[in-house]
Coordinates of C-alpha atoms in Angstrom, one line a residue:
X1 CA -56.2 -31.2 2.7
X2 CA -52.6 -32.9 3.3
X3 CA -53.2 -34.6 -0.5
X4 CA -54.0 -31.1 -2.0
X5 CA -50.9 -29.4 -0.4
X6 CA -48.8 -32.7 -1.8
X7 CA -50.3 -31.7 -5.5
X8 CA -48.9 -28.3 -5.1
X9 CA -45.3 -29.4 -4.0
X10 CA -45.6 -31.5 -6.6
X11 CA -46.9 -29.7 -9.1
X12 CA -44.4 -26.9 -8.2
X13 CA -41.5 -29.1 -8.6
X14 CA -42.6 -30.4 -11.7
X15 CA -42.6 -26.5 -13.3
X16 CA -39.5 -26.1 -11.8
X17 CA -37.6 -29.1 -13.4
X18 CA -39.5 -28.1 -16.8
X19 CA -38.5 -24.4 -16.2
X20 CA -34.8 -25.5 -15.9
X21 CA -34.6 -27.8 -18.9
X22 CA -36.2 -24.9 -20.9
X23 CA -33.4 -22.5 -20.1
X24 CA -30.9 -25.3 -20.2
X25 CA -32.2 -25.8 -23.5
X26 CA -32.2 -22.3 -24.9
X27 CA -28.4 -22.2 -23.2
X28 CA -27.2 -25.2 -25.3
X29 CA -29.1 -23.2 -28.7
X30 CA -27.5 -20.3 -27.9
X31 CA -23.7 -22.3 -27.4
X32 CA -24.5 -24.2 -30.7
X33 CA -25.4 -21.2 -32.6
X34 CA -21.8 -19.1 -31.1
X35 CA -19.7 -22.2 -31.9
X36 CA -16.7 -20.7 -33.4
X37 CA -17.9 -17.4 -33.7
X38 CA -16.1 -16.2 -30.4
X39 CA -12.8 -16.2 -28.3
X40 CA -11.7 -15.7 -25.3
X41 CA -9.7 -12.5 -27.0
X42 CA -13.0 -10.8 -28.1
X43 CA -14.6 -11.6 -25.3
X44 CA -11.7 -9.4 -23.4
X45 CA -11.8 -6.6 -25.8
X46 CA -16.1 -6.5 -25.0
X47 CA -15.4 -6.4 -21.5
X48 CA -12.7 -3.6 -22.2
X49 CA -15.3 -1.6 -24.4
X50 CA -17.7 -1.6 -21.8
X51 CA -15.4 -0.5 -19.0
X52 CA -14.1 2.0 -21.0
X53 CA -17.4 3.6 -21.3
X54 CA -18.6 3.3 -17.3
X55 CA -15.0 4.6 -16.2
X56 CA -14.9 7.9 -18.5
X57 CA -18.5 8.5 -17.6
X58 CA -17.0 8.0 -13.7
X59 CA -14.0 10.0 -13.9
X60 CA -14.6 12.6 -16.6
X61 CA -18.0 13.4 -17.3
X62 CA -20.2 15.6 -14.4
X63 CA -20.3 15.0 -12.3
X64 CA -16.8 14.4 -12.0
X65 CA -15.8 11.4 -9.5
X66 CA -12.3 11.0 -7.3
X67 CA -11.0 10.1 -3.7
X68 CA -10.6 13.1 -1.4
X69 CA -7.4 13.8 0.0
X70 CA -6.8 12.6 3.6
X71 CA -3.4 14.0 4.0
X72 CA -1.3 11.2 3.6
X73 CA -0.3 12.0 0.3
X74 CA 1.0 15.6 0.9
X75 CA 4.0 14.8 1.1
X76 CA 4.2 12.9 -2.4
X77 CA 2.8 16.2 -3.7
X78 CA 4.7 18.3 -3.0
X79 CA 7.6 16.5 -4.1
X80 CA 5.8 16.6 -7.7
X81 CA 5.6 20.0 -7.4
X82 CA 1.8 20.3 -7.0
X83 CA 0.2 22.0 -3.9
X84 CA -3.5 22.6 -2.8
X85 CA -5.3 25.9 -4.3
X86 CA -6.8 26.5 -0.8
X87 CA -4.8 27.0 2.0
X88 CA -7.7 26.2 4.8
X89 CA -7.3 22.2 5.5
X90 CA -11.2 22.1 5.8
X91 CA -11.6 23.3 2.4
X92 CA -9.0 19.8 1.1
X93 CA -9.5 17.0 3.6
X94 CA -11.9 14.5 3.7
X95 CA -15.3 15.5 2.8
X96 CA -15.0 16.6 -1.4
X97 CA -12.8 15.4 -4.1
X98 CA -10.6 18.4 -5.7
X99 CA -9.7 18.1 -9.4
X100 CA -7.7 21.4 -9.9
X101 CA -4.6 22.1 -8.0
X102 CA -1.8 24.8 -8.2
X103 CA 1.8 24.3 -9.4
X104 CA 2.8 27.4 -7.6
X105 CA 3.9 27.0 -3.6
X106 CA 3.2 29.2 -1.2
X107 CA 5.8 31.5 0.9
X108 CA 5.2 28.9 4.1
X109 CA 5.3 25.7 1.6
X110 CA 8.7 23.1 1.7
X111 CA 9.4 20.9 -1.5
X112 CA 8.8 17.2 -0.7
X113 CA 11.5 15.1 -1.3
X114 CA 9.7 11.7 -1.7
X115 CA 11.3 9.3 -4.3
X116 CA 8.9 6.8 -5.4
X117 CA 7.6 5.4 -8.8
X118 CA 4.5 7.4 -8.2
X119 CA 6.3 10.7 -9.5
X120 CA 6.8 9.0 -12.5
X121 CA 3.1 9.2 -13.4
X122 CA 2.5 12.7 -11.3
X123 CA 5.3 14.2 -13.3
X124 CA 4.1 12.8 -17.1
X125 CA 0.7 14.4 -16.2
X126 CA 2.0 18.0 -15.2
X127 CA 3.7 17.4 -18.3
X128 CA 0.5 16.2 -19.9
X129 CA -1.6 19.1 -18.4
X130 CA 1.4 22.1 -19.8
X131 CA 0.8 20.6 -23.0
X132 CA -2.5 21.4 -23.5
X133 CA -3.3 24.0 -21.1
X134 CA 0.0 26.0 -20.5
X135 CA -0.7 27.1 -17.1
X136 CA 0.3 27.0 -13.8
X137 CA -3.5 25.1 -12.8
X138 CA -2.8 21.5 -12.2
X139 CA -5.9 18.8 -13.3
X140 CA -6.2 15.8 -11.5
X141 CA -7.7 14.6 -14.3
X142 CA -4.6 14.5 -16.5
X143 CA -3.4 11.8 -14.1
X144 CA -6.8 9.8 -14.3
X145 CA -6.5 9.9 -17.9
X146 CA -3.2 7.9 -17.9
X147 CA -4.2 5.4 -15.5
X148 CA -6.7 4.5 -17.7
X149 CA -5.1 4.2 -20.8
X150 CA -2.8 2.3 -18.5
X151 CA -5.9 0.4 -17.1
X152 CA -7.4 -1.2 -19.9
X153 CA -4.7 -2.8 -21.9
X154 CA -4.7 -4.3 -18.1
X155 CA -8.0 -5.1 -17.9
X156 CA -7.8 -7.1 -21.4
X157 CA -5.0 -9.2 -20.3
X158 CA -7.0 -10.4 -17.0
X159 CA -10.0 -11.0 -18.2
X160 CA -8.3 -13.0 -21.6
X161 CA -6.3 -15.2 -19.7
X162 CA -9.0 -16.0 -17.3
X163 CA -11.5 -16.5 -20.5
X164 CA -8.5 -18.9 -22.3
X165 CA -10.1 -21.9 -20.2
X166 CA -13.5 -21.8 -21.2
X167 CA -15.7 -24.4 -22.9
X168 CA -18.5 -22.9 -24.1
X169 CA -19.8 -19.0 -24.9
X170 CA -22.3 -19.2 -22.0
X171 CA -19.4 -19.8 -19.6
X172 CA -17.2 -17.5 -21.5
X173 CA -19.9 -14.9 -21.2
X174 CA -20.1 -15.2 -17.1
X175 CA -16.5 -14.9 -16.8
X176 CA -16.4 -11.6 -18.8
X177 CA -19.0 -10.1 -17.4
X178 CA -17.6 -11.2 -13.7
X179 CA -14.2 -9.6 -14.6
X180 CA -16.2 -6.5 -15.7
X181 CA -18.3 -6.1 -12.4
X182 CA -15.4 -6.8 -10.2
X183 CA -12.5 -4.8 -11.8
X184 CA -14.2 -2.2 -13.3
X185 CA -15.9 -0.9 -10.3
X186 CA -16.3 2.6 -9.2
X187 CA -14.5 2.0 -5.9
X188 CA -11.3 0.4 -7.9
X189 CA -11.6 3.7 -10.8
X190 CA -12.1 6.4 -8.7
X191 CA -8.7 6.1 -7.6
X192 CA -7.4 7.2 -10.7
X193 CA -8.5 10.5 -10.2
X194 CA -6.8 10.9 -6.6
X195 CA -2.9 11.1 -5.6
X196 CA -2.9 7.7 -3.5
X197 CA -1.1 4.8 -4.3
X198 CA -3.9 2.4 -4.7
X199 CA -4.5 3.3 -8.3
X200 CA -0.9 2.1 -8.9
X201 CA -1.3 -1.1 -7.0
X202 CA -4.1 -1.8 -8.7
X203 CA -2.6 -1.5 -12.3
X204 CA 0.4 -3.4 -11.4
X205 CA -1.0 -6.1 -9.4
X206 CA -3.4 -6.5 -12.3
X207 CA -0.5 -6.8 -15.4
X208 CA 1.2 -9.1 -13.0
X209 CA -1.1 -11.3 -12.2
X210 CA -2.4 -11.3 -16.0
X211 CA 1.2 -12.1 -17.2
X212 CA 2.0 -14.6 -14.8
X213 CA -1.5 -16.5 -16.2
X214 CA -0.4 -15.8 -19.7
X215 CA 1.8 -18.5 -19.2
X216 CA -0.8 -21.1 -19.0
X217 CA -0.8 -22.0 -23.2
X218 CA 2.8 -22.8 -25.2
X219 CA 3.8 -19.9 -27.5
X220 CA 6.8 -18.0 -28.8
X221 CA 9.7 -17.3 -26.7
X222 CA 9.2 -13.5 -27.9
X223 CA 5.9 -13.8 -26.3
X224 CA 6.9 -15.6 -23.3
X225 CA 10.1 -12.8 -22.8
X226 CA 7.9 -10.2 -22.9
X227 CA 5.4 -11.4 -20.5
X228 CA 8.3 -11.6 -18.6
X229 CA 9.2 -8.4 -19.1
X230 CA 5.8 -7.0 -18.0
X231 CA 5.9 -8.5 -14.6
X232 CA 9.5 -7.3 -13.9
X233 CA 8.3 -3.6 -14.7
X234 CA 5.1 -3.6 -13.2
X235 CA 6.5 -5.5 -10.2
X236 CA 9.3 -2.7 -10.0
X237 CA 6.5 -0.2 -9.7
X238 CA 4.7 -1.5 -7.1
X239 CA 7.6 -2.4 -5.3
X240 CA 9.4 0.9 -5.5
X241 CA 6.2 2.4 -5.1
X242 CA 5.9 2.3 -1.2
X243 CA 7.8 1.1 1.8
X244 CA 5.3 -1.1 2.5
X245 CA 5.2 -3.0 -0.6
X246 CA 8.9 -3.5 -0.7
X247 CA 8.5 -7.1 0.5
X248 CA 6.4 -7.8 -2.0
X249 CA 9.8 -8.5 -4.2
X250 CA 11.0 -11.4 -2.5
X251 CA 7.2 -12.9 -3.4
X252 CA 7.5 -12.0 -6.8
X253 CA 10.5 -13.1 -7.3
X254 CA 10.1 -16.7 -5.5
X255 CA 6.9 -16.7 -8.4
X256 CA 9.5 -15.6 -11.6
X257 CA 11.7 -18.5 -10.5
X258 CA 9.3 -20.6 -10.5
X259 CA 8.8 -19.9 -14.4
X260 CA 12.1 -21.6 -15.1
X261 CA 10.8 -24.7 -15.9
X262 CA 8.6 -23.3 -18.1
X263 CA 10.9 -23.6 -21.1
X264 CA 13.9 -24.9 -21.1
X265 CA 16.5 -22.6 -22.9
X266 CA 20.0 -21.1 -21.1
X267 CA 18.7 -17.5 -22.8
X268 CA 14.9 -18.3 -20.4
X269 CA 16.8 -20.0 -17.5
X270 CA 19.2 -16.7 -16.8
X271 CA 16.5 -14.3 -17.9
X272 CA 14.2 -15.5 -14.9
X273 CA 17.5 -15.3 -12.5
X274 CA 18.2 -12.4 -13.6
X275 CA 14.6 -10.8 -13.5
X276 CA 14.4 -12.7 -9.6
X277 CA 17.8 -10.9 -8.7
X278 CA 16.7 -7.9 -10.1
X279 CA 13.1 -7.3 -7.5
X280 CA 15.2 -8.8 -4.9
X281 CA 17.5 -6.1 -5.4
X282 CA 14.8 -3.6 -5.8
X283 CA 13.5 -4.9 -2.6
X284 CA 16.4 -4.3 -0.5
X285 CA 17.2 -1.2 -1.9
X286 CA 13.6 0.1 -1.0
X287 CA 13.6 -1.7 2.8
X288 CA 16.8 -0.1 3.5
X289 CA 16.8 3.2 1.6
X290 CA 13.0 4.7 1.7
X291 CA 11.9 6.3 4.7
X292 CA 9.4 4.6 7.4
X293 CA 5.8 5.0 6.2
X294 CA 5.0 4.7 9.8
X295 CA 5.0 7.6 12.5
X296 CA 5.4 7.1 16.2
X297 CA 1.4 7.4 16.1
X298 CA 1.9 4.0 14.3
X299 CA 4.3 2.8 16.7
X300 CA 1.8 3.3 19.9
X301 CA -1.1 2.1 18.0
X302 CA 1.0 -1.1 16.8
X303 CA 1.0 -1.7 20.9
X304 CA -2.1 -0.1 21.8
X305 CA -4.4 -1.5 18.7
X306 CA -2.5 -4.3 18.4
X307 CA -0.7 -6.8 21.0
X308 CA -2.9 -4.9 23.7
X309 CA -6.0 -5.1 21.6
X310 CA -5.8 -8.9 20.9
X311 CA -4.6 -9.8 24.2
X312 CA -6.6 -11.7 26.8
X313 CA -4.4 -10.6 29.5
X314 CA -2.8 -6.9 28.7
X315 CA -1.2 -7.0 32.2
X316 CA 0.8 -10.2 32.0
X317 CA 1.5 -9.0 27.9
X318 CA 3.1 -5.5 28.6
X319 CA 5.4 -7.8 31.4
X320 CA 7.0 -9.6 28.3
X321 CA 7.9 -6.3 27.2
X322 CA 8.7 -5.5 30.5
X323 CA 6.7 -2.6 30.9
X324 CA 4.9 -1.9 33.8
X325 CA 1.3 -3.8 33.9
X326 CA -0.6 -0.8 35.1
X327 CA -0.2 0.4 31.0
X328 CA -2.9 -1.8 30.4
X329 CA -5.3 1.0 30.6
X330 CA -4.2 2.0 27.1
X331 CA -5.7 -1.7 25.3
X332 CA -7.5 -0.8 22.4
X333 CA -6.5 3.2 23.1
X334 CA -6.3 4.9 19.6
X335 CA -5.4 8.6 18.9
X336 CA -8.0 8.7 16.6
X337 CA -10.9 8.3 18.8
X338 CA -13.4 11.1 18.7
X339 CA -12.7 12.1 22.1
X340 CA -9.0 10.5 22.5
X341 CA -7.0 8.6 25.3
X342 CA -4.0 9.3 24.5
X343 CA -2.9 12.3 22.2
X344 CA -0.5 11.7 19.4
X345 CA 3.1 13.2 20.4
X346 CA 2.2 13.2 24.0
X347 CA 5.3 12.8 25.8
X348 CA 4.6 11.6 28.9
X349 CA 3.8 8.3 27.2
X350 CA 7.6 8.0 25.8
X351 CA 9.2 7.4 29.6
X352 CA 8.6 4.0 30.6
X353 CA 6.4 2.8 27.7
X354 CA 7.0 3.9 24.2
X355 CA 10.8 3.4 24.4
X356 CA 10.8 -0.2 25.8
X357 CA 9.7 -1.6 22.9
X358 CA 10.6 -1.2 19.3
X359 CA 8.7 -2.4 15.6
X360 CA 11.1 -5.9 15.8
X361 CA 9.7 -6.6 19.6
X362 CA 6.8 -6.5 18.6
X363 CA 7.3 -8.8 15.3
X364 CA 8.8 -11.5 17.6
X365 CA 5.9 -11.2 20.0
X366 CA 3.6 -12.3 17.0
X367 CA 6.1 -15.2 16.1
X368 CA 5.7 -16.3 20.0
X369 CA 2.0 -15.8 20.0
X370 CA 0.6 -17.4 16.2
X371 CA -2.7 -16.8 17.6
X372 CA -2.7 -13.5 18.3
X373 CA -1.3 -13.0 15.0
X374 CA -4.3 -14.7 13.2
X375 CA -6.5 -12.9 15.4
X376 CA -5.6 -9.8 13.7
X377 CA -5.2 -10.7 10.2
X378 CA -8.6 -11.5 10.4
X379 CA -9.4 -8.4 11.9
X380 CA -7.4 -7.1 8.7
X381 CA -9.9 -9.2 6.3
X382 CA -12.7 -7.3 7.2
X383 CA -11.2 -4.2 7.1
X384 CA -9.2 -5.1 3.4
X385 CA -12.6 -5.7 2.0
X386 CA -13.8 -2.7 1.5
X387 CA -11.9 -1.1 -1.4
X388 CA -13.6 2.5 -0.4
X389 CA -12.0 4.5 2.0
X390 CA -14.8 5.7 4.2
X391 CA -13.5 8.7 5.6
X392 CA -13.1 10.0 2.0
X393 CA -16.2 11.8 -0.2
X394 CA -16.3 10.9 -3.9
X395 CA -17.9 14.4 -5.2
X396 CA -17.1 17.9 -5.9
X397 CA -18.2 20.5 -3.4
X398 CA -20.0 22.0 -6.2
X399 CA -22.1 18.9 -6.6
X400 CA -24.3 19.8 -4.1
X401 CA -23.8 16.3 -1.9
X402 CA -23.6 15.5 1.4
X403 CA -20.2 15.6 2.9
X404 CA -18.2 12.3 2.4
X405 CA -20.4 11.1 0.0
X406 CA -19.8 7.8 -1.9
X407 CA -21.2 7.0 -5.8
X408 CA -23.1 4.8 -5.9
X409 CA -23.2 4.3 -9.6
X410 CA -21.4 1.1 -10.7
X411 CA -20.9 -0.1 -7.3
X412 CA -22.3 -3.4 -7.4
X413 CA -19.5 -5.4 -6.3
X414 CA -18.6 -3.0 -3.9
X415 CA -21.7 -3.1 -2.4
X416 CA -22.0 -6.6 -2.5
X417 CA -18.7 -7.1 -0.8
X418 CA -19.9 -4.4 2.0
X419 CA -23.1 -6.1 2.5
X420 CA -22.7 -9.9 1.5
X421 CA -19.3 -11.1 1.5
X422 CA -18.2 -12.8 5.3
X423 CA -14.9 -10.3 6.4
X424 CA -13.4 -13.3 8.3
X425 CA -10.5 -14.9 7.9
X426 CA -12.7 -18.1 7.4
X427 CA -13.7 -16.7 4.2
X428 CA -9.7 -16.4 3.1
X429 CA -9.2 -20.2 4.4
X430 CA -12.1 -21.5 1.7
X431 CA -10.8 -19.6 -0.8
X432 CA -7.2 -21.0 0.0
X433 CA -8.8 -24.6 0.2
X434 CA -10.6 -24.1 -3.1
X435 CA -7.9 -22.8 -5.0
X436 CA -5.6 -26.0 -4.1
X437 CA -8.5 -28.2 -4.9
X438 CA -9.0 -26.7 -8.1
X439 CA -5.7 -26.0 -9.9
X440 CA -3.8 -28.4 -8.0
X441 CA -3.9 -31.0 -10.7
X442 CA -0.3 -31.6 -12.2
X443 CA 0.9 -29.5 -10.0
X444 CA 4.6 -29.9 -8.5
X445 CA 7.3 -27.9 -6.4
X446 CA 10.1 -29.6 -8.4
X447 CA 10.7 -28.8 -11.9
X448 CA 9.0 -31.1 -14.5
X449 CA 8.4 -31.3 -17.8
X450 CA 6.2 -29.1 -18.5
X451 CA 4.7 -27.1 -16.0
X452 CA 2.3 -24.2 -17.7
X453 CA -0.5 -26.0 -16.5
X454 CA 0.4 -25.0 -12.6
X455 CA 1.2 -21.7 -13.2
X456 CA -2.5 -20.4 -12.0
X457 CA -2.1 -22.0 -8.7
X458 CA 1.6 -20.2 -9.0
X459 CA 0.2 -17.0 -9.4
X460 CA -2.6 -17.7 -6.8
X461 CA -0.1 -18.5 -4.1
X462 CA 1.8 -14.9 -5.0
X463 CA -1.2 -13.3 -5.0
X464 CA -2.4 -15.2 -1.6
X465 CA 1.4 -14.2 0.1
X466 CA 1.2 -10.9 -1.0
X467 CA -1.9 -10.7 0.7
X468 CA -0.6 -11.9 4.1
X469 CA 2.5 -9.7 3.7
X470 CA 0.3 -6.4 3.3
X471 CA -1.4 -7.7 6.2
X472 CA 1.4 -8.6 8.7
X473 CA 3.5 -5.7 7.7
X474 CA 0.3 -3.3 8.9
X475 CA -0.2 -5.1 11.9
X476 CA 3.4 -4.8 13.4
X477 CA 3.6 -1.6 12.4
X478 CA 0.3 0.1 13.5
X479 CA -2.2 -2.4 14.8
X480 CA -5.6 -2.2 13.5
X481 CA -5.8 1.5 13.4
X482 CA -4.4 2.5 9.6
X483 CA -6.1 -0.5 8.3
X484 CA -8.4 1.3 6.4
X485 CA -6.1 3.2 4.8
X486 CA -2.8 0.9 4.0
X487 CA -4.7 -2.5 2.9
X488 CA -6.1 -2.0 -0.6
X489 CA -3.6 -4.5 -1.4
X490 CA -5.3 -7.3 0.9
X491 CA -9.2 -6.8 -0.9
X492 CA -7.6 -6.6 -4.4
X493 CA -5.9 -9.9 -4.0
X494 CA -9.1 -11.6 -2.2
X495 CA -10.8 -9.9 -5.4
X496 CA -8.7 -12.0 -7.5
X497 CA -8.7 -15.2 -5.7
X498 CA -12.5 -14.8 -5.6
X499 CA -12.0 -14.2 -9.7
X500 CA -10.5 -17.1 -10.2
X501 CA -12.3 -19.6 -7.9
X502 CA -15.4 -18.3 -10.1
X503 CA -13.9 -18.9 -13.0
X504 CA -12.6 -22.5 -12.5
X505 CA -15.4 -23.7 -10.7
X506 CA -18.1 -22.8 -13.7
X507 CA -15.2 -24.4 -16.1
X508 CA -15.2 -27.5 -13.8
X509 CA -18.8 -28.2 -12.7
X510 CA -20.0 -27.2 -16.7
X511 CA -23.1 -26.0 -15.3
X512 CA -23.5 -23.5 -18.4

């Protein structure tokens, strides 16, 4: 008996190893026969053909797909001059995605006076939308069309550079299609067709990040000036385009700097100060001169979901803010709760609580405490990862689905990062240690030579800062409880680390 069940194993083994050398072999025919008759730039343009096709079928073929409204964008609105058609919140919050809005305000409606590079875009679509229509009917889909002519020129860039390190058409075919599951998904697209900022982040985080890898191979100056000129425009958009994201310029800039050694002209040495200056600038400007994107909600939650919430002792923790330990009832106390706590605007929590701390007590407290701190970045992993706000239906009423119902069409990575992908801050620490181990090679903080070869781990390091910045500047403003709807930013960027690791390792290991 024990000799027949050794056959088996072996016998199964033996198909196994011939199984493998059969598709290895095939791979290696395939590679031979595609010698020469590919590049990493037709690879790109595939990959941008296909996600053309699955993100017009998404956003403007029925049914039509979008993000519903939430709220937080009202105010954005109405300083484009766009309002909702129905004046019942029901009807516009949460559960369906509206396409068709009014131009027209209502006798009870105030102009918005928001000033953010998102009205660039809301402003060339009403002005896309009077062109052809000539009404006073605004359609969201307008704006969806120019983030996605916006979106694949982006796309290309991406999924080139990443395909500019390849070896061999198998490997070159894994990467491209990779870049099309991840970046093309329905829960990254269906932004365009929605008034939040993410679709914005997403475009620019995407031309920067390709730019910056553009650098990797020796070319023209022309080229190289107006790579640079792509990440100082996109980064001025996502910088300007939220308070939030206003630190995000110092990163960027740190990053542009960086590029100096990559040729060494006077005309490319003061073009990178200058461009560094210039999102510094933009930075301060947008720290000092945009309004809070936090409420005093925010501020009780940064407490309350926050330094209370990762505390082990909430009693001895209010007495650093010297605040009077029997607050402790209101640890891990959110507004939001179903049946609520504490109410937002209640006043009775101002006296003796609320005004005896402020946004920068709390920010030293994390400094004090580090491990509170990475206690809650990693509760802001898991809540970064998934790209889809929950809260917020994908369809039309007129569909005929279920209230806050999500596509599920195209979602594969989505899904995959939902159900598969660990949401710890474990998961960000290997995909720190393998990006160092992997692009480290040559690599240098002083200027050398020639230094195009480190400008992936460069660009990893902005993206992996930016990521940490979206997440720190959440947490000491509002605790875990707007997580879901202010950290885009964080799964984007673990998105593109994730890219890349892939990438690198398959170009290392030569497996294909």
């Amino acid at each position: 008996m024990k000799n027949r069940e050794d056959k088996g194993a072996a016998s199964y083994i033996t198909f196994l190893i011939k199984f493998l050398q059969r598709v290895r072999s095939r791979i290696n025919k395939i590679n031979s026969i595609m010698e020469g008759k590919y590049s990493p730039a037709l690879l790109a343009f595939a990959v941008t053909v296909l996600a053309a096709l699955t993100t017009i079928l998404i956003l403007f073929l029925p049914n039509y797909l979008g993000v519903a409204n939430d709220g937080s964008t009202d105010e954005v609105m109405r300083s484009a001059g766009i309002y909702y058609m129905e004046k019942d919140p029901e009807q516009n919050y949460g559960d369906y995605f509206n396409k068709t809005y009014t131009e027209v305000a209502s006798g009870t409606e105030v102009h918005g006076k928001v000033l953010n590079s998102q009205l660039i875009f809301f402003k060339a679509a009403k002005a896309l939308d009077h062109l052809f229509t000539r009404d006073s009917i605004f359609d969201i889909r307008f704006l969806g069309l120019i983030y996605f002519l916006l979106y694949l020129p982006a796309l290309y860039l991406i999924v080139r550079q990443t395909c500019e390190r390849v070896k061999s058409f198998s490997e070159g075919i894994l990467i491209a299609g990779a870049g099309l599951i991840i970046f093309s998904d329905v829960g990254y697209v269906t932004y365009f067709n929605s008034f939040y900022p993410e679709a914005l982040w997403f475009l620019a985080m995407l031309y920067c990040v390709g730019a910056f890898m553009s650098f990797q191979n020796k070319r023209s100056v022309y080229k190289d000036l107006a790579a640079l000129i792509l990440i100082l425009v996109s980064g001025s958009v996502l910088i300007s385009s939220r308070r939030q994201c206003a630190v995000m310029g110092f990163i960027l800039a740190v990053t542009v700097i960086r590029l100096i050694s990559v040729r060494r002209s006077f005309i490319w040495i003061g073009g990178c100060a200058a461009g560094a200056f210039m999102l510094s600038l933009l930075s301060f400007i947008c720290i000092l001169g945009y309004p809070s994107d936090f409420s005093e909600t925010s501020k009780l939650h940064a407490m309350t979901r926050g330094v209370l919430f990762c505390s082990a002792d909430p009693a001895r923790t209010l007495a650093e803010f010297g605040i009077d330990p029997s607050y402790e009832l209101l640890a891990d106390a959110s507004a939001y709760d179903y049946l609520p706590f504490v109410k937002s605007g209640d006043s009775s929590l101002y006296h003796g609580f609320m005004d005896q701390y402020s946004i920068s007590d709390i920010g030293v407290y994390y400094l004090r405490h580090p491990g509170s701190l990475i206690g809650m970045i990693d509760v802001s992993i898991k809540q970064g990862m998934d790209m889809r706000r929950s809260n917020c239906g994908n369809y039309e009423k007129e569909a005929g689905f279920p209230e806050k119902a999500k596509s599920l069409f195209w979602s594969g990575w989505s899904s995959f990062k939902e159900l598969s992908v660990p949401k710890t801050a474990g998961y960000l620490f290997l995909l720190t240690g393998s990006i160092i181990f992997l692009f480290y090679r040559g690599y240098s903080i002083r200027p050398v030579k020639d230094r195009r070869n480190a400008v992936f781990l460069d660009m990893l390091f902005m993206v992996l800062f930016s990521l940490l910045s979206q997440s720190i500047v959440v947490i000491v403003n509002s605790g875990d409880a707007e997580m879901v709807q202010r950290l885009f930013l964080v799964g984007l960027s673990i998105d593109i680390m994730t890219y890349c690791v892939f990438a690198e390792l398959l170009h290392k290991l030569g497996i294909v």
